[in-house]
mmCIF file of C-alpha atoms in Angstrom:
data_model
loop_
_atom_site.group_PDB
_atom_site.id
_atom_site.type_symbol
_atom_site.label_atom_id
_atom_site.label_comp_id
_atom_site.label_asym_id
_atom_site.label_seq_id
_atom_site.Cartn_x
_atom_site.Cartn_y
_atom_site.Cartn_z
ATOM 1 C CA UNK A 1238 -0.249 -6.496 -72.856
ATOM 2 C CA UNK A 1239 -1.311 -3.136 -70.591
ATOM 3 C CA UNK A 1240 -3.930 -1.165 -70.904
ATOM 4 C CA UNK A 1241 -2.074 1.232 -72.056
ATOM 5 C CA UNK A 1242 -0.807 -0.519 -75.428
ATOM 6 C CA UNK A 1243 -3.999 -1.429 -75.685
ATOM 7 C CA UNK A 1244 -5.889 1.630 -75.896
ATOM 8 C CA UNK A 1245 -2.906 2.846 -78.082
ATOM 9 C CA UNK A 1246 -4.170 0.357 -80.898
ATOM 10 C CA UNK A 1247 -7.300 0.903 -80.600
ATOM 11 C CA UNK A 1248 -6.940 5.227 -81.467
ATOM 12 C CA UNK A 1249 -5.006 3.475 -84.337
ATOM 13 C CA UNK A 1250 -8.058 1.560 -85.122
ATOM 14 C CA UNK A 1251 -10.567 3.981 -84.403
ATOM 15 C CA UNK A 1252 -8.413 6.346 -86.869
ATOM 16 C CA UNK A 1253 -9.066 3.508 -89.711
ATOM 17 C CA UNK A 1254 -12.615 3.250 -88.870
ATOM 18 C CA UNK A 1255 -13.041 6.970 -89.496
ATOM 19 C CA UNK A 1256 -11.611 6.782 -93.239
ATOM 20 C CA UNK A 1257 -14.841 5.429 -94.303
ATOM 21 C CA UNK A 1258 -17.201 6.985 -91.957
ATOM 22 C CA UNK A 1259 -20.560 7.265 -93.693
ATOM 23 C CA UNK A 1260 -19.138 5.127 -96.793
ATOM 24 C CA UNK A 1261 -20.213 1.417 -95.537
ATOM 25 C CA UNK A 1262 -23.720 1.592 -96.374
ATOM 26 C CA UNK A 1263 -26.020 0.019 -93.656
ATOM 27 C CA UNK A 1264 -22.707 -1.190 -92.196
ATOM 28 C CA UNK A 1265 -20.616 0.261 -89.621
ATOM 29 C CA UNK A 1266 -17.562 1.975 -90.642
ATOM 30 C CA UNK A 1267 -14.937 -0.264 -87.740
ATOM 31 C CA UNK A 1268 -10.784 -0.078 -87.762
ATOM 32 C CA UNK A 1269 -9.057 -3.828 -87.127
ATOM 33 C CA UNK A 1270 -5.675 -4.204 -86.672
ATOM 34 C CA UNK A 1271 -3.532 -7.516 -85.729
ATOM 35 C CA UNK A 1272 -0.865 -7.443 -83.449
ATOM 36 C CA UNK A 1273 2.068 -10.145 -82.092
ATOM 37 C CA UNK A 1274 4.298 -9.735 -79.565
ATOM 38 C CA UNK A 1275 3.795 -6.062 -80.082
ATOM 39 C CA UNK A 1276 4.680 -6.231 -83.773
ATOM 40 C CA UNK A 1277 1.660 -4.855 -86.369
ATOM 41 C CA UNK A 1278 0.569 -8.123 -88.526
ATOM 42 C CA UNK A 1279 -1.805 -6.299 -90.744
ATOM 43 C CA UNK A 1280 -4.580 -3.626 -90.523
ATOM 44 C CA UNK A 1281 -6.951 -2.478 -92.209
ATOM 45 C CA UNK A 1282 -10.736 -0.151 -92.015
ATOM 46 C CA UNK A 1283 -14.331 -1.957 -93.209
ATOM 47 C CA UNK A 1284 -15.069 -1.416 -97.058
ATOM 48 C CA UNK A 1285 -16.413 0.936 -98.998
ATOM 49 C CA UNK A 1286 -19.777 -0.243 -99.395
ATOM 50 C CA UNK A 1287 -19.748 -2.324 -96.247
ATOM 51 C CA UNK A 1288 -18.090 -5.442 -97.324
ATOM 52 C CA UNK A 1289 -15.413 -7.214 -96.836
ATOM 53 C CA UNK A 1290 -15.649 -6.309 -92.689
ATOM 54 C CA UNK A 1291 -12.183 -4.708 -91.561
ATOM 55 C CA UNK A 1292 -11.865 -7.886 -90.125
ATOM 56 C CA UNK A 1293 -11.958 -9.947 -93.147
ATOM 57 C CA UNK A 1294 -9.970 -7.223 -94.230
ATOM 58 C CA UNK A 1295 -6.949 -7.326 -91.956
ATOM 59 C CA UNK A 1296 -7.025 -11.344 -91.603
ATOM 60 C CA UNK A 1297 -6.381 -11.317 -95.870
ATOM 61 C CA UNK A 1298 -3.432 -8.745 -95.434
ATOM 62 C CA UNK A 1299 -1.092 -10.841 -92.565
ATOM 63 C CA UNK A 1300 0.663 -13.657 -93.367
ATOM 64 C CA UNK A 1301 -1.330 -16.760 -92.342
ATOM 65 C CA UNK A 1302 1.489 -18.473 -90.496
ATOM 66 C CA UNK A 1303 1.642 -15.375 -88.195
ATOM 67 C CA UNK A 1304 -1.891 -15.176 -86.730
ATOM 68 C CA UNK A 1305 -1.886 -17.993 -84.739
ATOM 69 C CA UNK A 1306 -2.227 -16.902 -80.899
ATOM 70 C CA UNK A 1307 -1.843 -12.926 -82.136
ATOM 71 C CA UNK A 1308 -4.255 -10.252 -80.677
ATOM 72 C CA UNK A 1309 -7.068 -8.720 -82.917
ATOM 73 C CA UNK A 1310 -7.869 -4.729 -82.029
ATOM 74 C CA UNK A 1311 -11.371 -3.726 -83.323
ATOM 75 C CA UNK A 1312 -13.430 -0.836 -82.317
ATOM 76 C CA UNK A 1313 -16.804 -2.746 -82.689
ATOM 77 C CA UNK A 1314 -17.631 -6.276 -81.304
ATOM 78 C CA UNK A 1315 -17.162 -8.590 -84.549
ATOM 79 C CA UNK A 1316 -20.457 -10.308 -85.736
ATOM 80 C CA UNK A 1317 -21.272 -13.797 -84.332
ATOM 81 C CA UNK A 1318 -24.143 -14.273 -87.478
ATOM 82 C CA UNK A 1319 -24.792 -15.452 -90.646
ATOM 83 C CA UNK A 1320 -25.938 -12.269 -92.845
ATOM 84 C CA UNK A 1321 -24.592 -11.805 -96.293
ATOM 85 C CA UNK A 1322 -20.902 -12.563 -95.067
ATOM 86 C CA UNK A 1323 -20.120 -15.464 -93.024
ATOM 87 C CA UNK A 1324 -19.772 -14.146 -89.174
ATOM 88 C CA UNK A 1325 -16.092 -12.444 -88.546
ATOM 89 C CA UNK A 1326 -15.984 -14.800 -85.446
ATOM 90 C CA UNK A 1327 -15.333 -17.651 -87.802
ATOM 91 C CA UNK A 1328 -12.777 -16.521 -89.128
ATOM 92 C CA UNK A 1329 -11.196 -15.556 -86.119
ATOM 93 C CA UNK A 1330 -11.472 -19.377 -84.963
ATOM 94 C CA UNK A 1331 -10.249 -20.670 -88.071
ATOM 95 C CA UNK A 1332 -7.090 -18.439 -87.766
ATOM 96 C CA UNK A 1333 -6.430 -19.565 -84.739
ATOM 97 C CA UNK A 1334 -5.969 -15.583 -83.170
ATOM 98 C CA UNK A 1335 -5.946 -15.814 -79.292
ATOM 99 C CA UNK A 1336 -7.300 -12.533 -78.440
ATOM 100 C CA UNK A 1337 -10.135 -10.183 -79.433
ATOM 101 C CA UNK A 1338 -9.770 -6.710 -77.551
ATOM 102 C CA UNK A 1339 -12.526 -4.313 -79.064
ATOM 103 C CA UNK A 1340 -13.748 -0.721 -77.613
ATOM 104 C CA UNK A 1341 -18.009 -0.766 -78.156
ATOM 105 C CA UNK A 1342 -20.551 -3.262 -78.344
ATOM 106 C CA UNK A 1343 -22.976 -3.752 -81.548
ATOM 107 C CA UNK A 1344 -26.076 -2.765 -81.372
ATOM 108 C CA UNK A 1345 -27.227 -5.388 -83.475
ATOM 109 C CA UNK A 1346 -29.495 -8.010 -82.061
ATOM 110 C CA UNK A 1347 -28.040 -10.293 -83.644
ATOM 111 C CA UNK A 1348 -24.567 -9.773 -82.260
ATOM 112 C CA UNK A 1349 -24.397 -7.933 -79.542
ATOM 113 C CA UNK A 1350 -22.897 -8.753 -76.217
ATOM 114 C CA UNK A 1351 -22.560 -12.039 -77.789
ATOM 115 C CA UNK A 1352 -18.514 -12.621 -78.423
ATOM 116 C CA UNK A 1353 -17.474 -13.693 -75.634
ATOM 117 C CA UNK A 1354 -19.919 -16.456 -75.419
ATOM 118 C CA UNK A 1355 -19.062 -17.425 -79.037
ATOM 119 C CA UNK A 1356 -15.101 -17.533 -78.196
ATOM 120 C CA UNK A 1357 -14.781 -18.982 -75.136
ATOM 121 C CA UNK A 1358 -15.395 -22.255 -76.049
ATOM 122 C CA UNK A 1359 -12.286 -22.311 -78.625
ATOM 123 C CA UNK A 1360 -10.294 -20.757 -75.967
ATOM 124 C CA UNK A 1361 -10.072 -17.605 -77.303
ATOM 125 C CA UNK A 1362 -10.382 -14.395 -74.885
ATOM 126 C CA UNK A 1363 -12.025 -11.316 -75.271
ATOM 127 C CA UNK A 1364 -11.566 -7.627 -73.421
ATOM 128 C CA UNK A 1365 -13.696 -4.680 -73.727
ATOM 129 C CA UNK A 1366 -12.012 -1.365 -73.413
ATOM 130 C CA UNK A 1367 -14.360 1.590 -73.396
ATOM 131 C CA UNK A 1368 -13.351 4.983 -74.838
ATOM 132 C CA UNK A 1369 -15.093 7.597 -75.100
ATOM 133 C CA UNK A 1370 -14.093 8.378 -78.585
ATOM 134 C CA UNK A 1371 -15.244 5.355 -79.627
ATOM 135 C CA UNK A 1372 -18.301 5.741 -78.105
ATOM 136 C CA UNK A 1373 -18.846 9.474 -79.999
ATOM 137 C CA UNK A 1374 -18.081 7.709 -83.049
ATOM 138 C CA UNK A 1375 -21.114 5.225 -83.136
ATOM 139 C CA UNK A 1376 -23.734 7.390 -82.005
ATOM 140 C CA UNK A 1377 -24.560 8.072 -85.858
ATOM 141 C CA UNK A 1378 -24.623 3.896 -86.309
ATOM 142 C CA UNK A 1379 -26.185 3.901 -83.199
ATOM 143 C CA UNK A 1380 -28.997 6.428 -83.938
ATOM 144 C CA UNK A 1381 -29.920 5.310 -87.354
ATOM 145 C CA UNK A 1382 -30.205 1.621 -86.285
ATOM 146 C CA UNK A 1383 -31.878 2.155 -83.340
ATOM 147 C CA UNK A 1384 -34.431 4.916 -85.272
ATOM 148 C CA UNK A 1385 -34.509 3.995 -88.593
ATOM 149 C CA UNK A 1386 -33.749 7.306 -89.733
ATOM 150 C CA UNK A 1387 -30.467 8.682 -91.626
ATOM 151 C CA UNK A 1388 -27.899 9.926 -89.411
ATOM 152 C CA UNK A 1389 -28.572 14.219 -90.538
ATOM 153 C CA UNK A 1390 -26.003 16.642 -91.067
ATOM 154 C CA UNK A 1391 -26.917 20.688 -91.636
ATOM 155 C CA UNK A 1392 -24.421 23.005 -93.080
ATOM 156 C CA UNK A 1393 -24.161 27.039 -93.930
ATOM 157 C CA UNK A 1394 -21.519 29.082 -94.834
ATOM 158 C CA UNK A 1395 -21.941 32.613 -93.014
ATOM 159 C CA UNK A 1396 -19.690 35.910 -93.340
ATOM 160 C CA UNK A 1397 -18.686 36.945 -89.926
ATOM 161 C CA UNK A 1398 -21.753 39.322 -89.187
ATOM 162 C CA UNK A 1399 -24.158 35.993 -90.289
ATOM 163 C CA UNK A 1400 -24.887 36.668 -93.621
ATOM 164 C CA UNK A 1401 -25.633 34.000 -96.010
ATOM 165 C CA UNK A 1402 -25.502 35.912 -99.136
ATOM 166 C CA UNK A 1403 -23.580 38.462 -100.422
ATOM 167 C CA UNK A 1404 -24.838 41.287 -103.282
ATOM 168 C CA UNK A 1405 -21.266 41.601 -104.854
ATOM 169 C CA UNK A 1406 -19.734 37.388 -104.672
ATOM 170 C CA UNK A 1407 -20.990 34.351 -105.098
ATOM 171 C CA UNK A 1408 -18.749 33.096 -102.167
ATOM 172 C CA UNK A 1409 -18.657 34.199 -98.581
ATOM 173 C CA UNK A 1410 -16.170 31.527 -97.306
ATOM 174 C CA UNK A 1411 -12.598 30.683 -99.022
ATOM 175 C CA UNK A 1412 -11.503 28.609 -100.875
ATOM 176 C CA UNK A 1413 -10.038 26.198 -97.691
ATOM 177 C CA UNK A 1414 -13.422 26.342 -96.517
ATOM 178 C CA UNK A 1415 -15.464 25.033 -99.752
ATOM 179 C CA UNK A 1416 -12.835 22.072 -100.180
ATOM 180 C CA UNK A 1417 -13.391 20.861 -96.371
ATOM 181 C CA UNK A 1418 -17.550 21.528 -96.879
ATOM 182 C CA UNK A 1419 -16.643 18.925 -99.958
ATOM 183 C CA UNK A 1420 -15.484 16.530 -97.840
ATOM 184 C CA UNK A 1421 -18.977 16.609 -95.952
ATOM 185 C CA UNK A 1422 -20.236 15.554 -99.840
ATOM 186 C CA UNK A 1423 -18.203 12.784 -99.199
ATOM 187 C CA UNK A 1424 -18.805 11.644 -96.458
ATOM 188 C CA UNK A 1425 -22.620 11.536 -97.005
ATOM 189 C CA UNK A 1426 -24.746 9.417 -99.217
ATOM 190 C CA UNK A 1427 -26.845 11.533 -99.933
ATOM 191 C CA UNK A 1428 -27.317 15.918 -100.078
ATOM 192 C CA UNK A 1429 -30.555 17.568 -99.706
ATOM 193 C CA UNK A 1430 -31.529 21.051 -100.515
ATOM 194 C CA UNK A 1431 -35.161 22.777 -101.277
ATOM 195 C CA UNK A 1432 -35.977 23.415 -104.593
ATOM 196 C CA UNK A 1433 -36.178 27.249 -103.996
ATOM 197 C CA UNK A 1434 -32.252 26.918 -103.140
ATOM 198 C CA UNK A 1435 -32.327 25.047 -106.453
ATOM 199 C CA UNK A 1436 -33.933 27.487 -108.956
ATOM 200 C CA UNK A 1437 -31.628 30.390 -107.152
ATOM 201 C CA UNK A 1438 -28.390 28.966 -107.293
ATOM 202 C CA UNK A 1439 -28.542 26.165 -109.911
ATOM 203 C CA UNK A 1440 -26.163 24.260 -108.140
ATOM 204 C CA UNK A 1441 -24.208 20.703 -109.345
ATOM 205 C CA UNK A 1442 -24.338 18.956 -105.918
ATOM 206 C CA UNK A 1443 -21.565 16.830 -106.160
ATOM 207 C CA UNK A 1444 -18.276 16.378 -105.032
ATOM 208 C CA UNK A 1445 -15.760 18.540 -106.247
ATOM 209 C CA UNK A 1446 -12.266 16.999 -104.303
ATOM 210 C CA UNK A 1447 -9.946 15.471 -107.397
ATOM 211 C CA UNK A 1448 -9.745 12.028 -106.998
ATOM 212 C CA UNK A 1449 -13.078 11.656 -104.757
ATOM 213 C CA UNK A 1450 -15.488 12.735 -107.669
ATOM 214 C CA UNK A 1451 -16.877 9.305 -108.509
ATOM 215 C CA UNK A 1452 -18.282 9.832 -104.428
ATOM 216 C CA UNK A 1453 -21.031 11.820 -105.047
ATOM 217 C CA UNK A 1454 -23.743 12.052 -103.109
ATOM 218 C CA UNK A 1455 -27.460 11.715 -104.248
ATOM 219 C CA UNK A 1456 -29.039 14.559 -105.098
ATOM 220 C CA UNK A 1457 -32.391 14.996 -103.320
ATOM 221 C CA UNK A 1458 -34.721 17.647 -103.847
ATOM 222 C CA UNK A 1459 -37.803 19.367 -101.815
ATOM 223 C CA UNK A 1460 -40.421 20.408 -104.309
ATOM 224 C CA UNK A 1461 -44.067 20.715 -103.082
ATOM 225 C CA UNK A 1462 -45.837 22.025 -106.495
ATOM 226 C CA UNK A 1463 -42.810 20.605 -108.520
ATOM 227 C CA UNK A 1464 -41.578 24.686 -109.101
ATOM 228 C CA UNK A 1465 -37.896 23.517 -110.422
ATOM 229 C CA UNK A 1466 -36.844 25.411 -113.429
ATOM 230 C CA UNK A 1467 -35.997 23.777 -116.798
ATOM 231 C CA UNK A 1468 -32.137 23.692 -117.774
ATOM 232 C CA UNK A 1469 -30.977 22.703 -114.191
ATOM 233 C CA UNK A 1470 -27.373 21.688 -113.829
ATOM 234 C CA UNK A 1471 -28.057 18.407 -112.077
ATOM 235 C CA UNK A 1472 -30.045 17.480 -115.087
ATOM 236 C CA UNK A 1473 -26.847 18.391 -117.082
ATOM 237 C CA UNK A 1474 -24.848 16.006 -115.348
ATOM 238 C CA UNK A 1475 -24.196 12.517 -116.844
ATOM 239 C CA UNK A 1476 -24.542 11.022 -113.570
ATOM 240 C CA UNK A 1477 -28.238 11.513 -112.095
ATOM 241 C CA UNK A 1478 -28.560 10.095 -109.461
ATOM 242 C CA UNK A 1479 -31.352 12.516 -108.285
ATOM 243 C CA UNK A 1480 -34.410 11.866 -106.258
ATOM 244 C CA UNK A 1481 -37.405 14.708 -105.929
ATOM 245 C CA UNK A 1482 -40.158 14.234 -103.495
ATOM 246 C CA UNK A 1483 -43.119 16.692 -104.307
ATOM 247 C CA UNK A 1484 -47.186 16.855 -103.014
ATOM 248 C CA UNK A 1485 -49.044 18.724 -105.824
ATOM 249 C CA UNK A 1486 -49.134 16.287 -108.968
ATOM 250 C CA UNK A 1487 -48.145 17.533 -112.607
ATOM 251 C CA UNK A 1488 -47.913 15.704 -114.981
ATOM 252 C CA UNK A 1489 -45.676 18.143 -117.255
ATOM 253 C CA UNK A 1490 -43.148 18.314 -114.523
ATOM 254 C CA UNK A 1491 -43.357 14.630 -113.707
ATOM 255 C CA UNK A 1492 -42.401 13.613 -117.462
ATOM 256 C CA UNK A 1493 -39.498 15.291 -117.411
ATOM 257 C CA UNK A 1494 -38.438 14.250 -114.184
ATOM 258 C CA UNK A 1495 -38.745 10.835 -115.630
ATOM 259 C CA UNK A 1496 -37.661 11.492 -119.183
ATOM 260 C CA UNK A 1497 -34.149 12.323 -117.269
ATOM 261 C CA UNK A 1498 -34.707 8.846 -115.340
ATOM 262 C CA UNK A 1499 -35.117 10.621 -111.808
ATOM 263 C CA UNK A 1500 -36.967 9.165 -109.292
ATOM 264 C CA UNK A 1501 -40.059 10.884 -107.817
ATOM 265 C CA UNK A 1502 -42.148 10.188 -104.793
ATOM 266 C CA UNK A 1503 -45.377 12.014 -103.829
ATOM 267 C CA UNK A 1504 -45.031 12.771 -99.725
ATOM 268 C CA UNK A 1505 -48.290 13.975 -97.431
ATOM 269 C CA UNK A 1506 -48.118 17.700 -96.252
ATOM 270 C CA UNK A 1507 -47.278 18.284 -92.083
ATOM 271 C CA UNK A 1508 -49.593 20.638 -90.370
ATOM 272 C CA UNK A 1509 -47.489 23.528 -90.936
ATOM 273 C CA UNK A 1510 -48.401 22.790 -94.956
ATOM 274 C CA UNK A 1511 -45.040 21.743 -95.896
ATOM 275 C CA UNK A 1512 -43.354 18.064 -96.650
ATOM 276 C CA UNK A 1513 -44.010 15.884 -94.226
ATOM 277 C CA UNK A 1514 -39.772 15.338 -93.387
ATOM 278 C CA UNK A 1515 -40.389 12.419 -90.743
ATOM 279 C CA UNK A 1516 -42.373 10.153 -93.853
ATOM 280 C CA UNK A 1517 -39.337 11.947 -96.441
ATOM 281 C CA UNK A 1518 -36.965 10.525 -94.101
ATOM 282 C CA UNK A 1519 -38.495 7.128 -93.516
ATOM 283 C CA UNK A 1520 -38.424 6.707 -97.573
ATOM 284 C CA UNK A 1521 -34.383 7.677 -97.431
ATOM 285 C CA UNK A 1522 -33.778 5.108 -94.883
ATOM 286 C CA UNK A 1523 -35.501 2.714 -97.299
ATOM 287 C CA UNK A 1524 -33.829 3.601 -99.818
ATOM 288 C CA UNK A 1525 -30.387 2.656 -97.682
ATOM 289 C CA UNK A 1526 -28.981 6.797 -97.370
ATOM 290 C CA UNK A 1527 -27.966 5.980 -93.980
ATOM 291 C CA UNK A 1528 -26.153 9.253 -94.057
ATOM 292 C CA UNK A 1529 -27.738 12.843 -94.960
ATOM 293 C CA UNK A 1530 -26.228 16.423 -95.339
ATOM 294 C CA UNK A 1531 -28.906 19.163 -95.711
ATOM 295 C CA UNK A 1532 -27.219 22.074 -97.789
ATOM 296 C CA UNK A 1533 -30.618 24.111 -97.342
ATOM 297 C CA UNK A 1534 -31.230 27.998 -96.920
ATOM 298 C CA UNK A 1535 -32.630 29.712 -94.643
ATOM 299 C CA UNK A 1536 -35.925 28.634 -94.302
ATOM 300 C CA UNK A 1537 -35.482 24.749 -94.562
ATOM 301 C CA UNK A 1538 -32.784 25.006 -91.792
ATOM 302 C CA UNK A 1539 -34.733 26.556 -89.150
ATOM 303 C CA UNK A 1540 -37.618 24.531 -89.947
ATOM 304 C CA UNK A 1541 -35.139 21.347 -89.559
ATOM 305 C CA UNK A 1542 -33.911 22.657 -86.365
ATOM 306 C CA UNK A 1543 -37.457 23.299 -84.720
ATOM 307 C CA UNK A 1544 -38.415 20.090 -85.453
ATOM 308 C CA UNK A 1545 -35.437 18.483 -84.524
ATOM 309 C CA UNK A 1546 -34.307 16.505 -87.296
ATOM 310 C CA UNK A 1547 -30.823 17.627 -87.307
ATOM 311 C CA UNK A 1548 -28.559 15.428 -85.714
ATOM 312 C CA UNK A 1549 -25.429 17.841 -86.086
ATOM 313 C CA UNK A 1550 -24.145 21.057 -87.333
ATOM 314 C CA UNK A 1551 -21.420 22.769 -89.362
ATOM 315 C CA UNK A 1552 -21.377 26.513 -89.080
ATOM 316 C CA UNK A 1553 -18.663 27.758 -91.756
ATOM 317 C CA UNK A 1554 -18.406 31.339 -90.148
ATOM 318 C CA UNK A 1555 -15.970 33.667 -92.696
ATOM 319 C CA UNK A 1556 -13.189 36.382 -91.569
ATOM 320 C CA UNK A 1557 -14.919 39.148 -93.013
ATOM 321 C CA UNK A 1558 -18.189 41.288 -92.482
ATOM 322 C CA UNK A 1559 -20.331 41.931 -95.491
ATOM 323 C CA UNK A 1560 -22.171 44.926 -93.774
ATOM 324 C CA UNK A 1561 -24.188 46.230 -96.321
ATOM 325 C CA UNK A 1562 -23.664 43.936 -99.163
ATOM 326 C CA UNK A 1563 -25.201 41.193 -97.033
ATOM 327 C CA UNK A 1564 -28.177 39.718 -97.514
ATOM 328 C CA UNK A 1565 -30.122 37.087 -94.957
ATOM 329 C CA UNK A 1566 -28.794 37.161 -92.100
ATOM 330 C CA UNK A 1567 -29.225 34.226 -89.636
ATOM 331 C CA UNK A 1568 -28.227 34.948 -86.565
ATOM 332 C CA UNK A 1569 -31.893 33.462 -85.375
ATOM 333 C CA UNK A 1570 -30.740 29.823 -86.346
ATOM 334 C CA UNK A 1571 -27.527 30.466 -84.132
ATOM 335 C CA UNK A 1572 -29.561 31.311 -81.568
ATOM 336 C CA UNK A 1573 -31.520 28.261 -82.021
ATOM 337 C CA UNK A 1574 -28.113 25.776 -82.358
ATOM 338 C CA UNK A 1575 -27.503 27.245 -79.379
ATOM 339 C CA UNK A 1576 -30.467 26.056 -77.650
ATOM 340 C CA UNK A 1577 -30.762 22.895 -79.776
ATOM 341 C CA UNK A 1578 -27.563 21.587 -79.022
ATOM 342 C CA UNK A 1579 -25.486 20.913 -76.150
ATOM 343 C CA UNK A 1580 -22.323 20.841 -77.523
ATOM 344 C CA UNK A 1581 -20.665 23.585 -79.875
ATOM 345 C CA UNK A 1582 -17.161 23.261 -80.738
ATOM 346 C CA UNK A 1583 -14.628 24.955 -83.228
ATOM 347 C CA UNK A 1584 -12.739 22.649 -85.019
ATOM 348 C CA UNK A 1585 -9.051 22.673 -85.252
ATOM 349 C CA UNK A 1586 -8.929 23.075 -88.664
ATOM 350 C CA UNK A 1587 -6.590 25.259 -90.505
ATOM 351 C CA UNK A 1588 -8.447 27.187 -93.257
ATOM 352 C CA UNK A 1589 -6.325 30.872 -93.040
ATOM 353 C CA UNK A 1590 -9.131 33.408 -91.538
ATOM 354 C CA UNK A 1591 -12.252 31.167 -91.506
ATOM 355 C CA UNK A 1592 -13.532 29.056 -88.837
ATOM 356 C CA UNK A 1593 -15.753 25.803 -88.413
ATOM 357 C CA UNK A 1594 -18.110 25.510 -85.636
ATOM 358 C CA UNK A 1595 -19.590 22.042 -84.919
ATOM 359 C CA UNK A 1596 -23.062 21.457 -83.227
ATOM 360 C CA UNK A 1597 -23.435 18.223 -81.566
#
């Protein structure tokens, strides 16, 4: 088959793969599809949660007596070891498939730059074809195995003069704009503000896209001297899955925290005499949130762009000026994305008169 068919499957996988971007757990997200004599067998995208692989997956969906000498497209190398699953590579021997063509190594020590190695010996061949989309779309995998650190994602929502806050409406963006910053719930396991944001907006924190409200995230909250109010919405919510991470003890606060079965953690204080964010972040990794969107105000988000602990950006930049009915305006962290990062990028996205800008 060309190169060119063969990069064609591949977008089609890497398109699967991004369906449950940041929804595998400590697994990769990875797009599989079969093909034979240029016909689709089956395809299908890793699990949500990480398991079955989108190998697995895609093997289960063709009809056995049609994957013997067909062509597997995956955008990751398929495991050659024994974790909690049996290696993919097994499966791909058993099934007799003839060809592996995949688009980016693991970075897994355990498999990488191992498959052809595993294969050859049951005569089956393997092709790497690197793309460069591919390649953008591990770096979060990449980065959080490699660092042990969740993959971090920043947001605001900004009128067009770079106000945060306006004196007359609760909302600066449109509607178009608050469902797509849902999405970015979604897609995270986890959403961090400080508890200042907290006690000012009394926000729910979850995901607010019908159909996708069961996804989420955990709720994590910055509170040095435990300051939350009493009566918060997340504590309203049947489903807590809430974690606060705090310096100065007491003991008041802490009961309640655990009287509404959240989870607290007691952090060391940074030089600058706030939370220490590289131990906070060691403790998420622990805790498997691979994936982290900070939904933080002004404050937190510089401080998380000094420091460097922002991975990337979404600016969600409104139409319309607020002038005088603004209130914090922040065009100093624009000037420090633009600094920070070297890639800025408005997203084709249709949402009327607003805009997203992406920091990479």
């Amino acid at each position: 088959m060309s190169s060119k068919n063969d990069k064609f499957y591949l977008k089609l996988a890497l398109n699967l793969a991004k369906q449950n971007e940041g929804m595998t757990n400590e697994n990769p997200s990875v797009g599989c599809i079969i093909v034979k004599n240029n016909k689709i067998l089956s395809l299908s995208k890793t699990s949500i949660s990480g398991r079955p692989h989108a190998e697995d997956n895609a093997i289960r969906l063709a009809n056995k007596s049609d994957l013997k000498d067909s062509t597997m497209y995956v955008t990751l190398e398929p495991c050659t070891h024994h974790g909690k699953t049996p290696p993919c590579t097994d499966l791909i021997i058993k099934k007799k498939i003839s060809k592996i063509v995949y688009g980016s190594n693991d970075i897994d020590k355990r498999t990488a730059n191992k498959l052809k190695k595993t294969l050859c010996k049951y005569n089956v061949s393997t092709k790497q074809i690197q793309m460069k989309e591919i390649t953008d779309f591990y770096k979060s995998y990449f980065y959080i195995r490699k660092k042990k650190f969740p993959y971090i994602t920043a947001k605001l929502a900004c009128s067009n003069d770079y106000y945060i806050y306006s004196k007359k409406n609760k909302n600066i963006t449109n509607e178009l704009s608050r469902q797509t910053s849902h999405l970015l719930r979604y897609k995270n396991n986890a959403i961090l503000i400080s508890s200042k944001t907290l006690n000012k907006d009394n926000p729910f924190l979850d995901c607010r896209i019908k159909g996708l409200e069961d996804h989420s995230p955990i709720k994590i909250i910055l509170d040095k001297n435990l300051n939350y109010k009493k009566n918060l919405n997340i504590f309203k919510k049947e489903n807590k899955k809430c974690i606060f991470f705090y310096n100065f003890s007491n003991k008041k606060k802490l009961s309640i925290l655990k009287k509404n079965k959240i989870k607290f953690f007691k952090v060391n204080l940074d030089n600058q005499n706030n939370l220490d964010f590289t131990e906070i972040k060691k403790k998420l990794f622990k805790l498997n949130i691979n994936y982290l969107l900070i939904e933080g105000g002004k404050e937190l988000t510089k401080s998380l762009i000094q420091k460097k602990h922002i991975n990337q950006f979404f600016l969600f930049k409104s139409g319309k000026n607020l002038k005088t009915n603004g209130q914090l305006e922040i065009k100093e962290i624009i000037n420090q994305l633009n600094k920070k990062f070297k890639i800025k990028k408005n997203l084709n996205v249709n949402l009327n008169e607003d805009k997203i800008i992406n920091y990479r």
